[in-house]
Each structure stands twice: as C-alpha cells, then as structure tokens.
Coordinates of N, CA and C in Angstrom, one line a residue:
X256 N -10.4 2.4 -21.0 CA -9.2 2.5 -20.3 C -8.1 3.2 -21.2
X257 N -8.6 4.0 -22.0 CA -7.8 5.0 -22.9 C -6.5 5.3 -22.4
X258 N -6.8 6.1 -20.5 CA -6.0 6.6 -19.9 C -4.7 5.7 -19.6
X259 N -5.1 4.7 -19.8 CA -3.7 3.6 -19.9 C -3.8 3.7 -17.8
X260 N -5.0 3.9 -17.1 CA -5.0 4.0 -15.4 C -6.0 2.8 -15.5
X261 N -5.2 1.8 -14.5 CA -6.4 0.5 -14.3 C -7.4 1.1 -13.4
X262 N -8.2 -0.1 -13.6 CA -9.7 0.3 -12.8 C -10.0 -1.4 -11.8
X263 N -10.4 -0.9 -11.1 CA -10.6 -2.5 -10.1 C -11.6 -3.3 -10.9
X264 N -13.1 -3.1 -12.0 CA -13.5 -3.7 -12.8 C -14.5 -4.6 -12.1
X265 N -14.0 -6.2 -12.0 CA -14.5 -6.7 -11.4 C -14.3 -7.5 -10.5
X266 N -13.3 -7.1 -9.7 CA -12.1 -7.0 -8.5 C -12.9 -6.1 -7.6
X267 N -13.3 -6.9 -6.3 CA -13.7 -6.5 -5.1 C -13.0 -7.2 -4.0
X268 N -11.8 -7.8 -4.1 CA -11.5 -8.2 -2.8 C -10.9 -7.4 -1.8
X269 N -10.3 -6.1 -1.9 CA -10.4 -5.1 -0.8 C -11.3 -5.1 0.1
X270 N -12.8 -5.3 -0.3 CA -14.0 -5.4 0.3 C -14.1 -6.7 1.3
X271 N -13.0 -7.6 1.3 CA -13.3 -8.5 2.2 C -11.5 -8.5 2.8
X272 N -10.7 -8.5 2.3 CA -9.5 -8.3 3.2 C -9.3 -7.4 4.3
X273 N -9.9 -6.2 3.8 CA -9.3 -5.1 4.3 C -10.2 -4.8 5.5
X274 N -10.0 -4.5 7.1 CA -10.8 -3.9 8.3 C -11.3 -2.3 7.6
X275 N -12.8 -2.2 7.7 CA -13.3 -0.8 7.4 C -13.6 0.0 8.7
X276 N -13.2 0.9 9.4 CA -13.5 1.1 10.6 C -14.5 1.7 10.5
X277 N -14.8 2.3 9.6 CA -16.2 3.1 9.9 C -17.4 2.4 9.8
X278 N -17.5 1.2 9.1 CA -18.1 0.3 8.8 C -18.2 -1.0 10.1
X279 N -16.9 -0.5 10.9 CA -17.3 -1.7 12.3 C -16.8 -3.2 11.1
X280 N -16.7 -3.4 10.2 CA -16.4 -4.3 9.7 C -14.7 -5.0 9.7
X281 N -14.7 -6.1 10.1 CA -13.1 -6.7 10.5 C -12.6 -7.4 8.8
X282 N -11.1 -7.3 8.7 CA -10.5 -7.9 8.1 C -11.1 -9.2 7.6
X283 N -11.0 -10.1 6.7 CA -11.2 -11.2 6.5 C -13.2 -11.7 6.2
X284 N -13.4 -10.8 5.9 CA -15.1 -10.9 6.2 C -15.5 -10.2 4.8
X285 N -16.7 -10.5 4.2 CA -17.4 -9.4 3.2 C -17.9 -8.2 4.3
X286 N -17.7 -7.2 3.7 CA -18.5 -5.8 3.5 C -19.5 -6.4 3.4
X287 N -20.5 -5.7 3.8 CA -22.1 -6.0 3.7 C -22.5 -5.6 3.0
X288 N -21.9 -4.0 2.1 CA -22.3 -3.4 0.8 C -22.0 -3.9 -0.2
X289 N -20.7 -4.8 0.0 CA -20.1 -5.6 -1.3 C -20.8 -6.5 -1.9
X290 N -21.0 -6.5 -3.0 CA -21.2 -7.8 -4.1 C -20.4 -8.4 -4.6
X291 N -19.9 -9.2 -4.3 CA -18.4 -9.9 -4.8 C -18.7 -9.8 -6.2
X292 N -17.3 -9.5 -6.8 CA -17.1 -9.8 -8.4 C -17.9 -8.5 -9.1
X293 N -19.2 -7.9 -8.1 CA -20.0 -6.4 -8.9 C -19.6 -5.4 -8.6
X294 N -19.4 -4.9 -7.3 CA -19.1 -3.7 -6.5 C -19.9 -3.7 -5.3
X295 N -19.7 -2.3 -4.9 CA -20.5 -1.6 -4.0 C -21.9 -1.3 -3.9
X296 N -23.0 -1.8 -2.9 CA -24.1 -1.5 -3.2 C -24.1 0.4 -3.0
X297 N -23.2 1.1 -2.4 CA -23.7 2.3 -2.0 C -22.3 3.0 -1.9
X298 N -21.5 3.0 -3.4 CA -20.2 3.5 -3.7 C -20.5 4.9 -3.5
X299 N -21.3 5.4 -4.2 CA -21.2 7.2 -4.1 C -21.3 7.6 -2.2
X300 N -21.7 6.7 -1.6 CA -21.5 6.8 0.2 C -21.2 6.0 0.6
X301 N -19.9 5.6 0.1 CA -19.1 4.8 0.7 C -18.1 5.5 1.6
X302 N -17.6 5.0 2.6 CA -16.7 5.9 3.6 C -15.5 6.4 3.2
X303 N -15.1 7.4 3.6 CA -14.0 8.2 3.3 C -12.6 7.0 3.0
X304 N -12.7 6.2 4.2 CA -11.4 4.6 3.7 C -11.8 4.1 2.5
X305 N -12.3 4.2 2.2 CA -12.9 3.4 0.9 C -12.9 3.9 -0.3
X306 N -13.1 5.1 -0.4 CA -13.1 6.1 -1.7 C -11.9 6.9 -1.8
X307 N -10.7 6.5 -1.2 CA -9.2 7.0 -1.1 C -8.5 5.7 -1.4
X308 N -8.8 4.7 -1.1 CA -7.9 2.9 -1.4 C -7.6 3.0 -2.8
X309 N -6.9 2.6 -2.6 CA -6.0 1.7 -3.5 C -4.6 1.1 -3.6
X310 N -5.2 0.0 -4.0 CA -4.3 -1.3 -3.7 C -3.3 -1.1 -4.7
X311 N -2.1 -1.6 -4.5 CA -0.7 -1.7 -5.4 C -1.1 -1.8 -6.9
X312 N -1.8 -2.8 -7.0 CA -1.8 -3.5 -8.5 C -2.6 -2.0 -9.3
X313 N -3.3 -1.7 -8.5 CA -4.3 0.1 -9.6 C -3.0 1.1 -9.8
X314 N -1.9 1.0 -8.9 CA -1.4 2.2 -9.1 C 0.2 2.1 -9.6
X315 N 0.8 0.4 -9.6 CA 1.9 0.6 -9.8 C 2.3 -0.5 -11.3
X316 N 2.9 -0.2 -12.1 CA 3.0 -1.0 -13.5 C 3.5 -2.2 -13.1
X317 N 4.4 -1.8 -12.3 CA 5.2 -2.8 -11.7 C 4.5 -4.3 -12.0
X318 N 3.4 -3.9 -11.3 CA 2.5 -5.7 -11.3 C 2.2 -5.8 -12.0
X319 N 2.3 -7.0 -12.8 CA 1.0 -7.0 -14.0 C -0.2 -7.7 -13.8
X320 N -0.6 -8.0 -14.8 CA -2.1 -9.0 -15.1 C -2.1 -10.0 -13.8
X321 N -0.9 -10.7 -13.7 CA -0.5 -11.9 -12.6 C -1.3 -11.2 -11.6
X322 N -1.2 -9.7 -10.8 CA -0.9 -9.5 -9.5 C -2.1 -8.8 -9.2
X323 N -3.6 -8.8 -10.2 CA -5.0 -8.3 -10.2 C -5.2 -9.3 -8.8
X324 N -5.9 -8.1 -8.2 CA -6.4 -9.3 -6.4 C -7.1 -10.1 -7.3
X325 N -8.0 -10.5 -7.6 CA -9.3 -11.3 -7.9 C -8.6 -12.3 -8.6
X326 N -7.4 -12.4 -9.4 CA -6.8 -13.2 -9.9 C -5.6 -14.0 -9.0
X327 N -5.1 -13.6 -8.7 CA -4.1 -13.6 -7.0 C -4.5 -14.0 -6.3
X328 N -6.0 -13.6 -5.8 CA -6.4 -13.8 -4.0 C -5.6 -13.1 -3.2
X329 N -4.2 -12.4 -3.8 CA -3.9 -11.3 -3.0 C -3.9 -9.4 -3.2
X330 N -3.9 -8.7 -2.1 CA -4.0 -7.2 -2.1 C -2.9 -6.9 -1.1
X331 N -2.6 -6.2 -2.3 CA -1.1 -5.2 -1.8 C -1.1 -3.8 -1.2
X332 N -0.4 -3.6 -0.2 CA -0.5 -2.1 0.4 C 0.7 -2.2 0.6
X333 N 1.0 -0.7 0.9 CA 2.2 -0.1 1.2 C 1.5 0.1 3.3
X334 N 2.3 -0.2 3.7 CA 2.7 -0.1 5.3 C 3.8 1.4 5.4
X335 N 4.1 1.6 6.7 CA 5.0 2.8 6.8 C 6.7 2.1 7.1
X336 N 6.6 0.9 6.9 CA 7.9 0.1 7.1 C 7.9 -0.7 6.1
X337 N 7.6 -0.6 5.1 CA 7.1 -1.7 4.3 C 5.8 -2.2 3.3
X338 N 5.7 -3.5 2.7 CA 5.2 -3.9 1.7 C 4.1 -5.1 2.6
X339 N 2.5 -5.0 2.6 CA 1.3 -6.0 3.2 C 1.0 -6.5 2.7
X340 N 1.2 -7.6 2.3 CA 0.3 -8.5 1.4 C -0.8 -9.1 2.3
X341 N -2.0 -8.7 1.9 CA -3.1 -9.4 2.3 C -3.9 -10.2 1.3
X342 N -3.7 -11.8 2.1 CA -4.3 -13.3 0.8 C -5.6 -13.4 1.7
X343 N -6.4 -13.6 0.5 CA -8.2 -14.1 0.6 C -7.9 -14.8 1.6
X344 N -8.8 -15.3 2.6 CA -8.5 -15.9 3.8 C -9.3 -17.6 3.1
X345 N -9.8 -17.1 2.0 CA -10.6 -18.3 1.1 C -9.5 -19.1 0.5
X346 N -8.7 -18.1 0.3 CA -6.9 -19.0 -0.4 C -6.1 -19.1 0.3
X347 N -5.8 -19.4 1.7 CA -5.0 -18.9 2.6 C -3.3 -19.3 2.2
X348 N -3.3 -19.8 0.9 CA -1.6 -20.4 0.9 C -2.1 -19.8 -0.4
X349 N -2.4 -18.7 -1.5 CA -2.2 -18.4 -2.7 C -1.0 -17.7 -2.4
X350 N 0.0 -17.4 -1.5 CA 1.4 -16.7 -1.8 C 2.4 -17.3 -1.4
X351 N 1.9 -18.4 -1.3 CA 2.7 -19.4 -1.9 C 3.1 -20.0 -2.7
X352 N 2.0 -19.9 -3.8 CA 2.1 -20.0 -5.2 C 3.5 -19.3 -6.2
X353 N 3.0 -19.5 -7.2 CA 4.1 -18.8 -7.7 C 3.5 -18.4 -9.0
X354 N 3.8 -16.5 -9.7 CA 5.0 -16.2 -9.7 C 4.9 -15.7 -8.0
X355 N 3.9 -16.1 -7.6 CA 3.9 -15.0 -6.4 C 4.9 -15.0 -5.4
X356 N 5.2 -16.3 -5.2 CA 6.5 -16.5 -3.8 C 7.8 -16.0 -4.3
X357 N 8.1 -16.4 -5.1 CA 9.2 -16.1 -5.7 C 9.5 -14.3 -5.4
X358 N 8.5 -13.6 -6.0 CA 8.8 -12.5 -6.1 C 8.6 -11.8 -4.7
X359 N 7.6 -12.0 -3.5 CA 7.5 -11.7 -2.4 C 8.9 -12.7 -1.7
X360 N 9.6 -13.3 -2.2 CA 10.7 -13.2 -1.3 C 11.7 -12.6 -2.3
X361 N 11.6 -12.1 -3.4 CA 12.6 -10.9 -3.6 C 12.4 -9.4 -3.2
X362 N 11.5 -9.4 -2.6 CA 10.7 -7.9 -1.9 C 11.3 -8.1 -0.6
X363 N 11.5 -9.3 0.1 CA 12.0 -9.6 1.3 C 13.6 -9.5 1.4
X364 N 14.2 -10.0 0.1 CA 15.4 -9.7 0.2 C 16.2 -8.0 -0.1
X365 N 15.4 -7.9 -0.9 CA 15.6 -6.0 -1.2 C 15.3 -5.3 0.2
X366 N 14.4 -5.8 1.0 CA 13.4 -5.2 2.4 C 14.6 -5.6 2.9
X367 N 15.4 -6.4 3.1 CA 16.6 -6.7 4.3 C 17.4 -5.8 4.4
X368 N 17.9 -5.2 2.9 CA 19.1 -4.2 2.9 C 18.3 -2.7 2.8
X369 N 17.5 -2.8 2.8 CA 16.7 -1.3 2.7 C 16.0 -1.2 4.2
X370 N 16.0 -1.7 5.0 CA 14.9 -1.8 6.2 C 13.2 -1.7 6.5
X371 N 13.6 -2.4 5.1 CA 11.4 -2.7 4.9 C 11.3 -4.4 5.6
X372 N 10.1 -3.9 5.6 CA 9.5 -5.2 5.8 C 8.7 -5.8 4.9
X373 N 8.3 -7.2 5.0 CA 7.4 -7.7 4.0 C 6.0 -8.7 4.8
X374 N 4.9 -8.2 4.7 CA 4.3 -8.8 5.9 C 3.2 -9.3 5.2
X375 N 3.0 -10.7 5.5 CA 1.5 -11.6 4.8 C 0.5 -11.8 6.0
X376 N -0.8 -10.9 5.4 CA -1.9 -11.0 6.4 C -3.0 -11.8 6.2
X377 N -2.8 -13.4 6.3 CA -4.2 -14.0 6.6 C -5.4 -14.0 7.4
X378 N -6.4 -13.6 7.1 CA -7.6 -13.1 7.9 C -6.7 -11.9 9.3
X379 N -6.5 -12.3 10.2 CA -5.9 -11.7 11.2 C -4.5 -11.6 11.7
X380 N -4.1 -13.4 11.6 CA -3.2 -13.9 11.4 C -1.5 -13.0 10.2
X381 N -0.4 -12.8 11.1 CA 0.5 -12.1 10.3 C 1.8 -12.8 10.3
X382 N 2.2 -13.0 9.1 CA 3.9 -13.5 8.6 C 4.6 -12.7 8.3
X383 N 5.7 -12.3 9.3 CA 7.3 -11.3 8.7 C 7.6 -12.7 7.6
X384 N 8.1 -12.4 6.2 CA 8.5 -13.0 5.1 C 10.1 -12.4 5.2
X385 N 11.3 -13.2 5.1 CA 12.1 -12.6 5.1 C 12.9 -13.7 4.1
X386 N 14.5 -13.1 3.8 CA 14.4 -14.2 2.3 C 14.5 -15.8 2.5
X387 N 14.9 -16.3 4.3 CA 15.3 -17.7 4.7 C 14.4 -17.9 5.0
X388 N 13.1 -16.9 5.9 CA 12.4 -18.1 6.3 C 11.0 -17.0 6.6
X389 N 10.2 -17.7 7.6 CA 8.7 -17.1 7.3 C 9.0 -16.8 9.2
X390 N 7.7 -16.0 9.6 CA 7.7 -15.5 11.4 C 6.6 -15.7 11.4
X391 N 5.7 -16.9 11.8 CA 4.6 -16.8 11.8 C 4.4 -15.9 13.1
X392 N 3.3 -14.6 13.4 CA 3.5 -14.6 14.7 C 2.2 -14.2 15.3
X393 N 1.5 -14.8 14.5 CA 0.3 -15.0 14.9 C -0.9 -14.3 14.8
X394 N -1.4 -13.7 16.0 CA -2.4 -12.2 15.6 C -2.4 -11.2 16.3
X395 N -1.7 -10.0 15.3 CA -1.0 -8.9 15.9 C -2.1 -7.6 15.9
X396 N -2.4 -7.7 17.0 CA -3.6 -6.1 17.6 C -3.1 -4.7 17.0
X397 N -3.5 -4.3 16.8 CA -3.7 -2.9 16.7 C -2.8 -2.1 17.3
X398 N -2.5 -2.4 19.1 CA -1.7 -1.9 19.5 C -0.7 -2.7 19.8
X399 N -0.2 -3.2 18.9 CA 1.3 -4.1 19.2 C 2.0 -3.8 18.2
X400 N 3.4 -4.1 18.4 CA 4.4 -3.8 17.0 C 4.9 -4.8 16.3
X401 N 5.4 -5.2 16.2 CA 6.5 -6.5 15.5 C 7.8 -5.6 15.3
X402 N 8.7 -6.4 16.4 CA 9.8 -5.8 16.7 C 10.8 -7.3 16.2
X403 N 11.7 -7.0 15.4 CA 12.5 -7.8 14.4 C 14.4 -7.4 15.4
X404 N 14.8 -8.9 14.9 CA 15.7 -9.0 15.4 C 17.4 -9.0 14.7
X405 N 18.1 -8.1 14.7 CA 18.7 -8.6 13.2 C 20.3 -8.6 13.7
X406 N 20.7 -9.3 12.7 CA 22.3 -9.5 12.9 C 23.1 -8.8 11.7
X407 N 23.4 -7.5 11.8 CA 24.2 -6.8 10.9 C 22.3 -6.7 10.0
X408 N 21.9 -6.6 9.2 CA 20.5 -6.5 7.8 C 19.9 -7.8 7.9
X409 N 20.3 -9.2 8.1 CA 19.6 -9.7 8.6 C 18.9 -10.3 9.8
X410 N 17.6 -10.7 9.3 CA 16.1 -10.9 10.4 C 16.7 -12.6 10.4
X411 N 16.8 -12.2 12.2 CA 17.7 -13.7 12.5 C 16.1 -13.6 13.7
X412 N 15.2 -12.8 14.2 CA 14.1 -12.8 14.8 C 12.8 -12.4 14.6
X413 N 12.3 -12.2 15.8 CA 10.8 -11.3 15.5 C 9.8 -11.7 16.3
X414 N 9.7 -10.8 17.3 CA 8.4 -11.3 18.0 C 7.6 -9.9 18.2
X415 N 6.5 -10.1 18.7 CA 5.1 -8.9 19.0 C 5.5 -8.1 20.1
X416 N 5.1 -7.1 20.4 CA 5.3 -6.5 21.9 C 4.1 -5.3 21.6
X417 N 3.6 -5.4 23.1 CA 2.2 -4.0 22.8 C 3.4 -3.0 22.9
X418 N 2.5 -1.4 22.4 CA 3.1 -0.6 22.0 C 3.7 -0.1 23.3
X419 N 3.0 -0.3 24.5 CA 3.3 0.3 25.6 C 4.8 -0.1 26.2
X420 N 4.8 -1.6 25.8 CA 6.3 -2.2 26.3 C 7.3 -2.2 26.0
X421 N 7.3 -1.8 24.1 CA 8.5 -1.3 23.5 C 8.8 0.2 23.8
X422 N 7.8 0.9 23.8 CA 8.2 2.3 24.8 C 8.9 2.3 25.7
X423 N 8.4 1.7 27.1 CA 9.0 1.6 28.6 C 10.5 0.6 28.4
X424 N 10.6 0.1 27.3 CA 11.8 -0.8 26.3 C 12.9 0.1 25.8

C-alpha cells in the first residue's frame, strides 16, 4: 500500500449488503461467490456492479480505521441526494454505536442545511436520520421515493410515495 490507496483486504461486506442485479442477488444476503473475510470466488468475472464499487471508506480519508465495513458492520455510499449507510443486517443497531452515531448525526445536521439526506439501510428496511430524530419508514421499493417534509431546512416529516404518485403530485 505504497500508493497510500486503501484496498478492501479482508473486507467483503459489500458482498452481502449491497443488491447485485446481475447476480439476481438481494440486499442483506451473501453473494454466492463471496467468501466472507476472503473475497470473490470469480473476481476477474465478476459483474460490471461489482468491479466499479466502491464504498466511502476505499475512497475518502475522511474515514478512518473506525469506518473499515468489516470493522463497523457498516458501508457507505453516496446516493444522488445524499449519504447510505448500509449496517450488516447481522449488527442491525452497529450505527448506533459510537463513534459512529455521533458522526452520522453530524452528516444529518450538515444534510439539513445543504439538502442531503442521510439514510440507514437495514437489510431492506430504511431510516431518514435527521439531527432530532430517526423516520423509520420501513421498506422502500425500488420504485418509491421518500418524500421529506420540512419547515424552513428542517425535516419535521417523511413518508414513501411510488414514483408514479409523486408525479401525478
């Protein structure tokens, strides 16, 4: 690691957080090619999702040692509105912990005045994180939004709506 660029090592939890569509494989489950803690049985043909990923902690300094998935139980993504945290569905309260809470509700309080969001994905299940309080709101499809309710920058709401109804909305 000369290049001073982390490497995932022996960090595979992508491989069970993350839905692989080409793979037909859902969120919250092992990959079938994954070896926890080894890798990939079949990395050099692994799918195009897979060989472009990467999670927060490989690309930003920001995080340190604390914020390795395999050490965490959580993986970070960038969304188009925002910051994903997805926790091992095996730890389902590690961001809860700390330093972890702490700092995912200072991501929620910067997200209030900047218009991000901060969203915790257990197995399926999704929480808007905002700096007072949590939106559990349950399990948000594919084609639904999370449409947030606010008073002047603060999220005073937040409920689901398929894409179709915030449209005709």
């Amino acid at each position: 690691m000369s290049s001073g660029e982390r490497q995932c090592g022996d960090c595979t939890l992508c491989c069970k957080v993350m839905a692989i569509e080409a793979l037909a494989k859902p969120a919250g489950t092992w990959c079938a090619q994954c070896r926890p803690g080894r890798g990939c049985l079949n990395y050099a043909g692994r799918p195009d999702e897979c060989a472009s990923f990467s999670c927060l902690w490989l690309v930003n300094d920001l995080l340190d040692e604390r914020w390795k998935p395999s050490r965490s139980k959580l993986v970070l993504t960038t969304s188009e509105d925002g910051v994903e945290i997805r926790c091992d569905p095996g730890s389902p309260n590690a961001w809860h912990r700390e330093p972890y809470a702490s700092e995912i509700r200072a991501w929620a309080a910067e997200g209030e005045h900047n218009d991000m969001t901060v969203v915790v994905i257990v197995g399926r299940r999704m929480i808007l994180v905002t700096p007072e309080r949590e939106f559990d709101l349950g399990i948000v499809g594919p084609d639904e939004r999370i449409v947030r309710e606010l008073e002047g920058t603060k999220v005073v709401g937040a409920t689901v709506l398929r894409a179709g109804e915030l449209d005709a909305g």
